[in-house]
Amino acid sequence: MPALEAYRRELPYSYAPGVFPSMEAMLKRPELVRRLLISAKGQESEGVQKLCALAEKNHIRVEIADKALSRISGKENCFAAVVFEKHPAPFNDGDHIVLHHISDAGNLGTILRAALGFGYFNIAIIRPATDVYDPKVVRASMGAIFSLHVKEYDDFESYRAEYPDHYPYPFMLDGSVMMDDAVSAAQYPCALIFGNEGAGLPAEFAELGQPVRIPHSSAIDSLNLSVAAAIGMYAFRRKEP
């Protein structure tokens, strides 16, 4: 087997560090998994043993690789990781989450997990953006990425040309209405659009669909992006017929 490289965007594969993300990969997309890496210290743990049983069932190579695990995870106590092929997938029916120039791996992974929890399976990422296959994102998603359809686009116009029928709801201040008002008149299928952690969405997004504002007290200037996305997803999902 070829030696594993430190992760970079250009590689055709990535890593899912941690027992739970590895388990999600094994259960949801075993055809993508190429190797299971385990720690010598964790061989007797219940989670690692379950992973090894799944690897045997699916004819996946198992390697004891403590140094590689430490390098991949940045931690000394990572007991397992899978090596998986990257898997861009076409969208299925349903609403969309659009992430415009998101830059933080932790935020992206957390949003992916929230999206799965609230039943949003189609995620559009507008570049430039953090790499959705970065192991930090995969781990922060707790393996949710293996249940989602994720596509990257060079610009928002490319996404919009492909899906013109999804009514856009950009979350921003300019021209916005309060979220409850937007939800009460919501049109489906919809595209909930969230911007960069610092800059938010460009002003021209105010001309798209219905801009939405999440109300909060004056004690803070804004909500964390992943928190705002989770609130928006929950609100729009409650209303959907």
PDB file of C-alpha atoms in Angstrom:
ATOM      1  CA  MET A   1       0.000   0.000   0.000  1.00  0.00           C
ATOM      2  CA  PRO A   2       1.319   3.513  -0.783  1.00  0.00           C
ATOM      3  CA  ALA A   3       2.453   5.664   2.118  1.00  0.00           C
ATOM      4  CA  LEU A   4      -0.121   8.077   3.513  1.00  0.00           C
ATOM      5  CA  GLU A   5       0.599  11.771   3.063  1.00  0.00           C
ATOM      6  CA  ALA A   6      -0.136  14.718   5.314  1.00  0.00           C
ATOM      7  CA  TYR A   7      -3.517  16.025   4.267  1.00  0.00           C
ATOM      8  CA  ARG A   8      -3.774  18.699   1.605  1.00  0.00           C
ATOM      9  CA  ARG A   9      -6.674  19.784  -0.569  1.00  0.00           C
ATOM     10  CA  GLU A  10      -5.200  18.290  -3.756  1.00  0.00           C
ATOM     11  CA  LEU A  11      -5.212  14.707  -2.459  1.00  0.00           C
ATOM     12  CA  PRO A  12      -7.996  12.398  -3.719  1.00  0.00           C
ATOM     13  CA  TYR A  13      -8.495  11.094  -0.181  1.00  0.00           C
ATOM     14  CA  SER A  14      -8.854  12.435   3.346  1.00  0.00           C
ATOM     15  CA  TYR A  15      -9.040  11.231   6.938  1.00  0.00           C
ATOM     16  CA  ALA A  16     -11.857  10.922   9.465  1.00  0.00           C
ATOM     17  CA  PRO A  17     -10.099  11.096  12.848  1.00  0.00           C
ATOM     18  CA  GLY A  18     -11.848   9.719  15.913  1.00  0.00           C
ATOM     19  CA  VAL A  19     -13.801   6.565  16.671  1.00  0.00           C
ATOM     20  CA  PHE A  20     -17.258   8.092  16.127  1.00  0.00           C
ATOM     21  CA  PRO A  21     -16.530   9.807  12.774  1.00  0.00           C
ATOM     22  CA  SER A  22     -14.806   6.605  11.623  1.00  0.00           C
ATOM     23  CA  MET A  23     -17.856   4.585  12.657  1.00  0.00           C
ATOM     24  CA  GLU A  24     -20.129   6.894  10.652  1.00  0.00           C
ATOM     25  CA  ALA A  25     -17.940   6.412   7.576  1.00  0.00           C
ATOM     26  CA  MET A  26     -17.982   2.640   8.013  1.00  0.00           C
ATOM     27  CA  LEU A  27     -21.751   2.496   8.511  1.00  0.00           C
ATOM     28  CA  LYS A  28     -22.919   5.092   5.977  1.00  0.00           C
ATOM     29  CA  ARG A  29     -20.342   4.963   3.178  1.00  0.00           C
ATOM     30  CA  PRO A  30     -18.149   1.843   3.577  1.00  0.00           C
ATOM     31  CA  GLU A  31     -17.462   1.799  -0.169  1.00  0.00           C
ATOM     32  CA  LEU A  32     -15.424   4.996   0.285  1.00  0.00           C
ATOM     33  CA  VAL A  33     -13.198   3.672   3.084  1.00  0.00           C
ATOM     34  CA  ARG A  34      -9.761   2.472   2.013  1.00  0.00           C
ATOM     35  CA  ARG A  35      -7.995   1.862   5.343  1.00  0.00           C
ATOM     36  CA  LEU A  36      -8.702   1.783   9.051  1.00  0.00           C
ATOM     37  CA  LEU A  37      -5.900   3.134  11.212  1.00  0.00           C
ATOM     38  CA  ILE A  38      -5.935   2.155  14.877  1.00  0.00           C
ATOM     39  CA  SER A  39      -3.805   2.902  17.905  1.00  0.00           C
ATOM     40  CA  ALA A  40      -1.968   0.145  19.726  1.00  0.00           C
ATOM     41  CA  LYS A  41      -3.211   1.709  22.973  1.00  0.00           C
ATOM     42  CA  GLY A  42      -6.835   1.529  21.884  1.00  0.00           C
ATOM     43  CA  GLN A  43      -7.012  -1.991  20.464  1.00  0.00           C
ATOM     44  CA  GLU A  44      -9.014  -3.301  23.403  1.00  0.00           C
ATOM     45  CA  SER A  45     -11.554  -0.485  23.445  1.00  0.00           C
ATOM     46  CA  GLU A  46     -15.114  -1.388  22.483  1.00  0.00           C
ATOM     47  CA  GLY A  47     -15.281   1.253  19.764  1.00  0.00           C
ATOM     48  CA  VAL A  48     -12.081   0.143  18.065  1.00  0.00           C
ATOM     49  CA  GLN A  49     -13.149  -3.495  18.196  1.00  0.00           C
ATOM     50  CA  LYS A  50     -16.448  -2.603  16.505  1.00  0.00           C
ATOM     51  CA  LEU A  51     -14.528  -0.718  13.816  1.00  0.00           C
ATOM     52  CA  CYS A  52     -12.262  -3.699  13.231  1.00  0.00           C
ATOM     53  CA  ALA A  53     -15.277  -5.985  12.893  1.00  0.00           C
ATOM     54  CA  LEU A  54     -16.793  -3.645  10.300  1.00  0.00           C
ATOM     55  CA  ALA A  55     -13.478  -3.449   8.479  1.00  0.00           C
ATOM     56  CA  GLU A  56     -13.296  -7.247   8.294  1.00  0.00           C
ATOM     57  CA  LYS A  57     -16.879  -7.412   7.045  1.00  0.00           C
ATOM     58  CA  ASN A  58     -16.174  -4.885   4.289  1.00  0.00           C
ATOM     59  CA  HIS A  59     -12.684  -6.220   3.420  1.00  0.00           C
ATOM     60  CA  ILE A  60     -10.936  -3.018   4.542  1.00  0.00           C
ATOM     61  CA  ARG A  61      -7.282  -3.061   5.493  1.00  0.00           C
ATOM     62  CA  VAL A  62      -6.529  -2.436   9.204  1.00  0.00           C
ATOM     63  CA  GLU A  63      -3.199  -0.940  10.286  1.00  0.00           C
ATOM     64  CA  ILE A  64      -1.721  -0.104  13.678  1.00  0.00           C
ATOM     65  CA  ALA A  65      -0.490   3.433  13.030  1.00  0.00           C
ATOM     66  CA  ASP A  66       0.064   5.475  16.187  1.00  0.00           C
ATOM     67  CA  LYS A  67       2.367   8.032  14.576  1.00  0.00           C
ATOM     68  CA  ALA A  68       0.026   8.580  11.643  1.00  0.00           C
ATOM     69  CA  LEU A  69      -2.936   9.018  13.996  1.00  0.00           C
ATOM     70  CA  SER A  70      -1.060  11.590  16.043  1.00  0.00           C
ATOM     71  CA  ARG A  71      -0.113  13.473  12.887  1.00  0.00           C
ATOM     72  CA  ILE A  72      -3.610  13.343  11.416  1.00  0.00           C
ATOM     73  CA  SER A  73      -5.488  14.345  14.566  1.00  0.00           C
ATOM     74  CA  GLY A  74      -2.932  16.540  16.288  1.00  0.00           C
ATOM     75  CA  LYS A  75      -3.678  14.619  19.486  1.00  0.00           C
ATOM     76  CA  GLU A  76      -1.981  11.835  21.417  1.00  0.00           C
ATOM     77  CA  ASN A  77      -5.192  10.026  22.361  1.00  0.00           C
ATOM     78  CA  CYS A  78      -6.767   9.471  18.951  1.00  0.00           C
ATOM     79  CA  PHE A  79      -7.563   5.751  18.847  1.00  0.00           C
ATOM     80  CA  ALA A  80      -8.799   5.438  15.257  1.00  0.00           C
ATOM     81  CA  ALA A  81      -9.189   7.108  11.880  1.00  0.00           C
ATOM     82  CA  VAL A  82     -10.328   5.973   8.473  1.00  0.00           C
ATOM     83  CA  VAL A  83      -8.810   6.908   5.145  1.00  0.00           C
ATOM     84  CA  PHE A  84     -11.636   7.635   2.716  1.00  0.00           C
ATOM     85  CA  GLU A  85     -12.036   8.725  -0.877  1.00  0.00           C
ATOM     86  CA  LYS A  86     -13.505  12.170  -1.427  1.00  0.00           C
ATOM     87  CA  HIS A  87     -17.100  11.901  -2.558  1.00  0.00           C
ATOM     88  CA  PRO A  88     -18.764  14.889  -4.255  1.00  0.00           C
ATOM     89  CA  ALA A  89     -22.396  13.922  -4.777  1.00  0.00           C
ATOM     90  CA  PRO A  90     -25.301  15.382  -6.764  1.00  0.00           C
ATOM     91  CA  PHE A  91     -28.056  16.971  -4.716  1.00  0.00           C
ATOM     92  CA  ASN A  92     -31.296  15.144  -4.044  1.00  0.00           C
ATOM     93  CA  ASP A  93     -34.741  16.686  -3.631  1.00  0.00           C
ATOM     94  CA  GLY A  94     -35.202  19.079  -0.735  1.00  0.00           C
ATOM     95  CA  ASP A  95     -34.023  22.390   0.650  1.00  0.00           C
ATOM     96  CA  HIS A  96     -30.466  23.697   0.440  1.00  0.00           C
ATOM     97  CA  ILE A  97     -27.970  25.228   2.830  1.00  0.00           C
ATOM     98  CA  VAL A  98     -25.618  27.625   1.030  1.00  0.00           C
ATOM     99  CA  LEU A  99     -22.381  28.624   2.788  1.00  0.00           C
ATOM    100  CA  HIS A 100     -20.715  31.638   1.193  1.00  0.00           C
ATOM    101  CA  HIS A 101     -16.954  31.997   1.798  1.00  0.00           C
ATOM    102  CA  ILE A 102     -17.025  30.221   5.158  1.00  0.00           C
ATOM    103  CA  SER A 103     -13.510  30.143   6.573  1.00  0.00           C
ATOM    104  CA  ASP A 104     -13.474  28.255   9.879  1.00  0.00           C
ATOM    105  CA  ALA A 105     -13.193  24.461   9.911  1.00  0.00           C
ATOM    106  CA  GLY A 106     -14.944  24.114  13.263  1.00  0.00           C
ATOM    107  CA  ASN A 107     -17.886  26.223  12.130  1.00  0.00           C
ATOM    108  CA  LEU A 108     -18.228  24.278   8.891  1.00  0.00           C
ATOM    109  CA  GLY A 109     -18.173  20.907  10.634  1.00  0.00           C
ATOM    110  CA  THR A 110     -20.684  22.046  13.252  1.00  0.00           C
ATOM    111  CA  ILE A 111     -23.030  23.383  10.554  1.00  0.00           C
ATOM    112  CA  LEU A 112     -22.840  20.067   8.690  1.00  0.00           C
ATOM    113  CA  ARG A 113     -23.826  18.201  11.843  1.00  0.00           C
ATOM    114  CA  ALA A 114     -26.704  20.611  12.544  1.00  0.00           C
ATOM    115  CA  ALA A 115     -27.869  20.337   8.931  1.00  0.00           C
ATOM    116  CA  LEU A 116     -28.108  16.566   9.214  1.00  0.00           C
ATOM    117  CA  GLY A 117     -29.915  16.895  12.529  1.00  0.00           C
ATOM    118  CA  PHE A 118     -32.557  19.193  11.051  1.00  0.00           C
ATOM    119  CA  GLY A 119     -32.972  17.240   7.833  1.00  0.00           C
ATOM    120  CA  TYR A 120     -31.045  19.403   5.350  1.00  0.00           C
ATOM    121  CA  PHE A 121     -29.089  17.020   3.160  1.00  0.00           C
ATOM    122  CA  ASN A 122     -27.894  19.354   0.356  1.00  0.00           C
ATOM    123  CA  ILE A 123     -25.008  21.687   1.199  1.00  0.00           C
ATOM    124  CA  ALA A 124     -23.547  24.157  -1.320  1.00  0.00           C
ATOM    125  CA  ILE A 125     -20.182  25.699  -0.459  1.00  0.00           C
ATOM    126  CA  ILE A 126     -19.153  28.831  -2.363  1.00  0.00           C
ATOM    127  CA  ARG A 127     -15.403  29.257  -2.775  1.00  0.00           C
ATOM    128  CA  PRO A 128     -13.096  30.595  -1.547  1.00  0.00           C
ATOM    129  CA  ALA A 129     -13.888  28.582   1.543  1.00  0.00           C
ATOM    130  CA  THR A 130     -12.340  26.171   3.971  1.00  0.00           C
ATOM    131  CA  ASP A 131     -11.912  22.674   2.561  1.00  0.00           C
ATOM    132  CA  VAL A 132     -14.932  20.545   3.443  1.00  0.00           C
ATOM    133  CA  TYR A 133     -12.717  17.429   3.388  1.00  0.00           C
ATOM    134  CA  ASP A 134     -10.168  18.833   5.836  1.00  0.00           C
ATOM    135  CA  PRO A 135      -9.907  16.278   8.684  1.00  0.00           C
ATOM    136  CA  LYS A 136     -10.738  19.079  11.147  1.00  0.00           C
ATOM    137  CA  VAL A 137     -14.046  19.625   9.349  1.00  0.00           C
ATOM    138  CA  VAL A 138     -14.771  15.889   9.153  1.00  0.00           C
ATOM    139  CA  ARG A 139     -14.140  15.484  12.870  1.00  0.00           C
ATOM    140  CA  ALA A 140     -16.155  18.579  13.818  1.00  0.00           C
ATOM    141  CA  SER A 141     -19.060  17.190  11.791  1.00  0.00           C
ATOM    142  CA  MET A 142     -18.810  13.977  13.838  1.00  0.00           C
ATOM    143  CA  GLY A 143     -19.069  12.076  10.581  1.00  0.00           C
ATOM    144  CA  ALA A 144     -22.249  13.859   9.394  1.00  0.00           C
ATOM    145  CA  ILE A 145     -20.497  14.549   6.096  1.00  0.00           C
ATOM    146  CA  PHE A 146     -20.949  10.883   5.155  1.00  0.00           C
ATOM    147  CA  SER A 147     -24.744  11.321   5.157  1.00  0.00           C
ATOM    148  CA  LEU A 148     -24.846  14.584   3.206  1.00  0.00           C
ATOM    149  CA  HIS A 149     -24.656  15.737  -0.416  1.00  0.00           C
ATOM    150  CA  VAL A 150     -21.974  18.427  -0.533  1.00  0.00           C
ATOM    151  CA  LYS A 151     -21.001  20.395  -3.643  1.00  0.00           C
ATOM    152  CA  GLU A 152     -18.474  23.193  -4.037  1.00  0.00           C
ATOM    153  CA  TYR A 153     -18.958  26.074  -6.472  1.00  0.00           C
ATOM    154  CA  ASP A 154     -16.521  28.692  -7.729  1.00  0.00           C
ATOM    155  CA  ASP A 155     -19.124  31.440  -7.270  1.00  0.00           C
ATOM    156  CA  PHE A 156     -22.707  31.950  -6.165  1.00  0.00           C
ATOM    157  CA  GLU A 157     -23.878  32.557  -9.730  1.00  0.00           C
ATOM    158  CA  SER A 158     -22.856  29.019 -10.698  1.00  0.00           C
ATOM    159  CA  TYR A 159     -24.911  27.578  -7.857  1.00  0.00           C
ATOM    160  CA  ARG A 160     -27.907  29.795  -8.679  1.00  0.00           C
ATOM    161  CA  ALA A 161     -27.832  28.866 -12.361  1.00  0.00           C
ATOM    162  CA  GLU A 162     -28.045  25.203 -11.427  1.00  0.00           C
ATOM    163  CA  TYR A 163     -30.857  25.637  -8.880  1.00  0.00           C
ATOM    164  CA  PRO A 164     -32.959  28.671  -9.870  1.00  0.00           C
ATOM    165  CA  ASP A 165     -36.162  27.331  -8.282  1.00  0.00           C
ATOM    166  CA  HIS A 166     -35.000  27.300  -4.670  1.00  0.00           C
ATOM    167  CA  TYR A 167     -36.271  30.495  -3.039  1.00  0.00           C
ATOM    168  CA  PRO A 168     -33.311  32.295  -1.446  1.00  0.00           C
ATOM    169  CA  TYR A 169     -33.245  33.449   2.160  1.00  0.00           C
ATOM    170  CA  PRO A 170     -29.939  35.247   2.830  1.00  0.00           C
ATOM    171  CA  PHE A 171     -29.278  35.793   6.532  1.00  0.00           C
ATOM    172  CA  MET A 172     -28.108  39.410   6.828  1.00  0.00           C
ATOM    173  CA  LEU A 173     -29.081  42.863   8.122  1.00  0.00           C
ATOM    174  CA  ASP A 174     -29.587  44.818   4.880  1.00  0.00           C
ATOM    175  CA  GLY A 175     -33.206  44.836   3.746  1.00  0.00           C
ATOM    176  CA  SER A 176     -34.075  42.045   6.137  1.00  0.00           C
ATOM    177  CA  VAL A 177     -37.209  41.085   8.008  1.00  0.00           C
ATOM    178  CA  MET A 178     -37.331  39.320  11.343  1.00  0.00           C
ATOM    179  CA  MET A 179     -37.014  35.566  11.078  1.00  0.00           C
ATOM    180  CA  ASP A 180     -40.516  34.805  12.364  1.00  0.00           C
ATOM    181  CA  ASP A 181     -42.010  37.002   9.630  1.00  0.00           C
ATOM    182  CA  ALA A 182     -39.884  35.350   6.959  1.00  0.00           C
ATOM    183  CA  VAL A 183     -40.779  31.882   8.184  1.00  0.00           C
ATOM    184  CA  SER A 184     -44.501  32.632   8.320  1.00  0.00           C
ATOM    185  CA  ALA A 185     -44.462  33.469   4.592  1.00  0.00           C
ATOM    186  CA  ALA A 186     -41.757  30.995   3.587  1.00  0.00           C
ATOM    187  CA  GLN A 187     -41.682  29.483   0.118  1.00  0.00           C
ATOM    188  CA  TYR A 188     -40.315  25.993  -0.479  1.00  0.00           C
ATOM    189  CA  PRO A 189     -38.049  24.521  -1.686  1.00  0.00           C
ATOM    190  CA  CYS A 190     -35.769  27.113  -0.162  1.00  0.00           C
ATOM    191  CA  ALA A 191     -32.089  27.945   0.046  1.00  0.00           C
ATOM    192  CA  LEU A 192     -30.882  29.284   3.404  1.00  0.00           C
ATOM    193  CA  ILE A 193     -27.767  31.361   2.704  1.00  0.00           C
ATOM    194  CA  PHE A 194     -25.134  32.161   5.328  1.00  0.00           C
ATOM    195  CA  GLY A 195     -22.036  34.312   4.895  1.00  0.00           C
ATOM    196  CA  ASN A 196     -18.471  34.513   6.122  1.00  0.00           C
ATOM    197  CA  GLU A 197     -17.847  34.598   9.878  1.00  0.00           C
ATOM    198  CA  GLY A 198     -16.410  38.113   9.798  1.00  0.00           C
ATOM    199  CA  ALA A 199     -17.735  39.800   6.676  1.00  0.00           C
ATOM    200  CA  GLY A 200     -21.152  38.210   6.413  1.00  0.00           C
ATOM    201  CA  LEU A 201     -22.858  38.272   3.017  1.00  0.00           C
ATOM    202  CA  PRO A 202     -22.062  40.944   0.406  1.00  0.00           C
ATOM    203  CA  ALA A 203     -24.608  43.787   0.163  1.00  0.00           C
ATOM    204  CA  GLU A 204     -25.922  42.582  -3.221  1.00  0.00           C
ATOM    205  CA  PHE A 205     -27.455  39.528  -1.546  1.00  0.00           C
ATOM    206  CA  ALA A 206     -30.128  41.882  -0.156  1.00  0.00           C
ATOM    207  CA  GLU A 207     -31.641  41.864  -3.656  1.00  0.00           C
ATOM    208  CA  LEU A 208     -32.140  38.089  -3.540  1.00  0.00           C
ATOM    209  CA  GLY A 209     -35.362  36.569  -2.296  1.00  0.00           C
ATOM    210  CA  GLN A 210     -36.082  37.629   1.278  1.00  0.00           C
ATOM    211  CA  PRO A 211     -33.200  38.664   3.551  1.00  0.00           C
ATOM    212  CA  VAL A 212     -33.641  37.374   7.096  1.00  0.00           C
ATOM    213  CA  ARG A 213     -32.513  38.677  10.481  1.00  0.00           C
ATOM    214  CA  ILE A 214     -32.344  36.608  13.671  1.00  0.00           C
ATOM    215  CA  PRO A 215     -33.390  38.789  16.628  1.00  0.00           C
ATOM    216  CA  HIS A 216     -31.132  38.897  19.671  1.00  0.00           C
ATOM    217  CA  SER A 217     -30.461  41.286  22.526  1.00  0.00           C
ATOM    218  CA  SER A 218     -28.200  44.321  22.285  1.00  0.00           C
ATOM    219  CA  ALA A 219     -25.829  42.662  24.769  1.00  0.00           C
ATOM    220  CA  ILE A 220     -24.020  41.066  21.800  1.00  0.00           C
ATOM    221  CA  ASP A 221     -23.226  42.400  18.348  1.00  0.00           C
ATOM    222  CA  SER A 222     -23.829  39.111  16.510  1.00  0.00           C
ATOM    223  CA  LEU A 223     -24.267  35.378  16.843  1.00  0.00           C
ATOM    224  CA  ASN A 224     -21.620  32.809  16.052  1.00  0.00           C
ATOM    225  CA  LEU A 225     -22.125  31.564  12.486  1.00  0.00           C
ATOM    226  CA  SER A 226     -22.789  27.953  13.409  1.00  0.00           C
ATOM    227  CA  VAL A 227     -25.302  29.049  16.078  1.00  0.00           C
ATOM    228  CA  ALA A 228     -27.092  31.350  13.619  1.00  0.00           C
ATOM    229  CA  ALA A 229     -27.213  28.601  10.985  1.00  0.00           C
ATOM    230  CA  ALA A 230     -28.671  26.107  13.452  1.00  0.00           C
ATOM    231  CA  ILE A 231     -31.357  28.577  14.573  1.00  0.00           C
ATOM    232  CA  GLY A 232     -32.272  29.377  10.962  1.00  0.00           C
ATOM    233  CA  MET A 233     -32.438  25.720   9.962  1.00  0.00           C
ATOM    234  CA  TYR A 234     -34.660  24.866  12.914  1.00  0.00           C
ATOM    235  CA  ALA A 235     -37.042  27.764  12.292  1.00  0.00           C
ATOM    236  CA  PHE A 236     -37.541  27.049   8.603  1.00  0.00           C
ATOM    237  CA  ARG A 237     -37.875  23.315   9.148  1.00  0.00           C
ATOM    238  CA  ARG A 238     -40.709  23.831  11.678  1.00  0.00           C
ATOM    239  CA  LYS A 239     -42.756  25.711   9.088  1.00  0.00           C
ATOM    240  CA  GLU A 240     -42.169  23.471   6.103  1.00  0.00           C
ATOM    241  CA  PRO A 241     -45.362  21.685   5.009  1.00  0.00           C
TER     242      PRO A 241
END
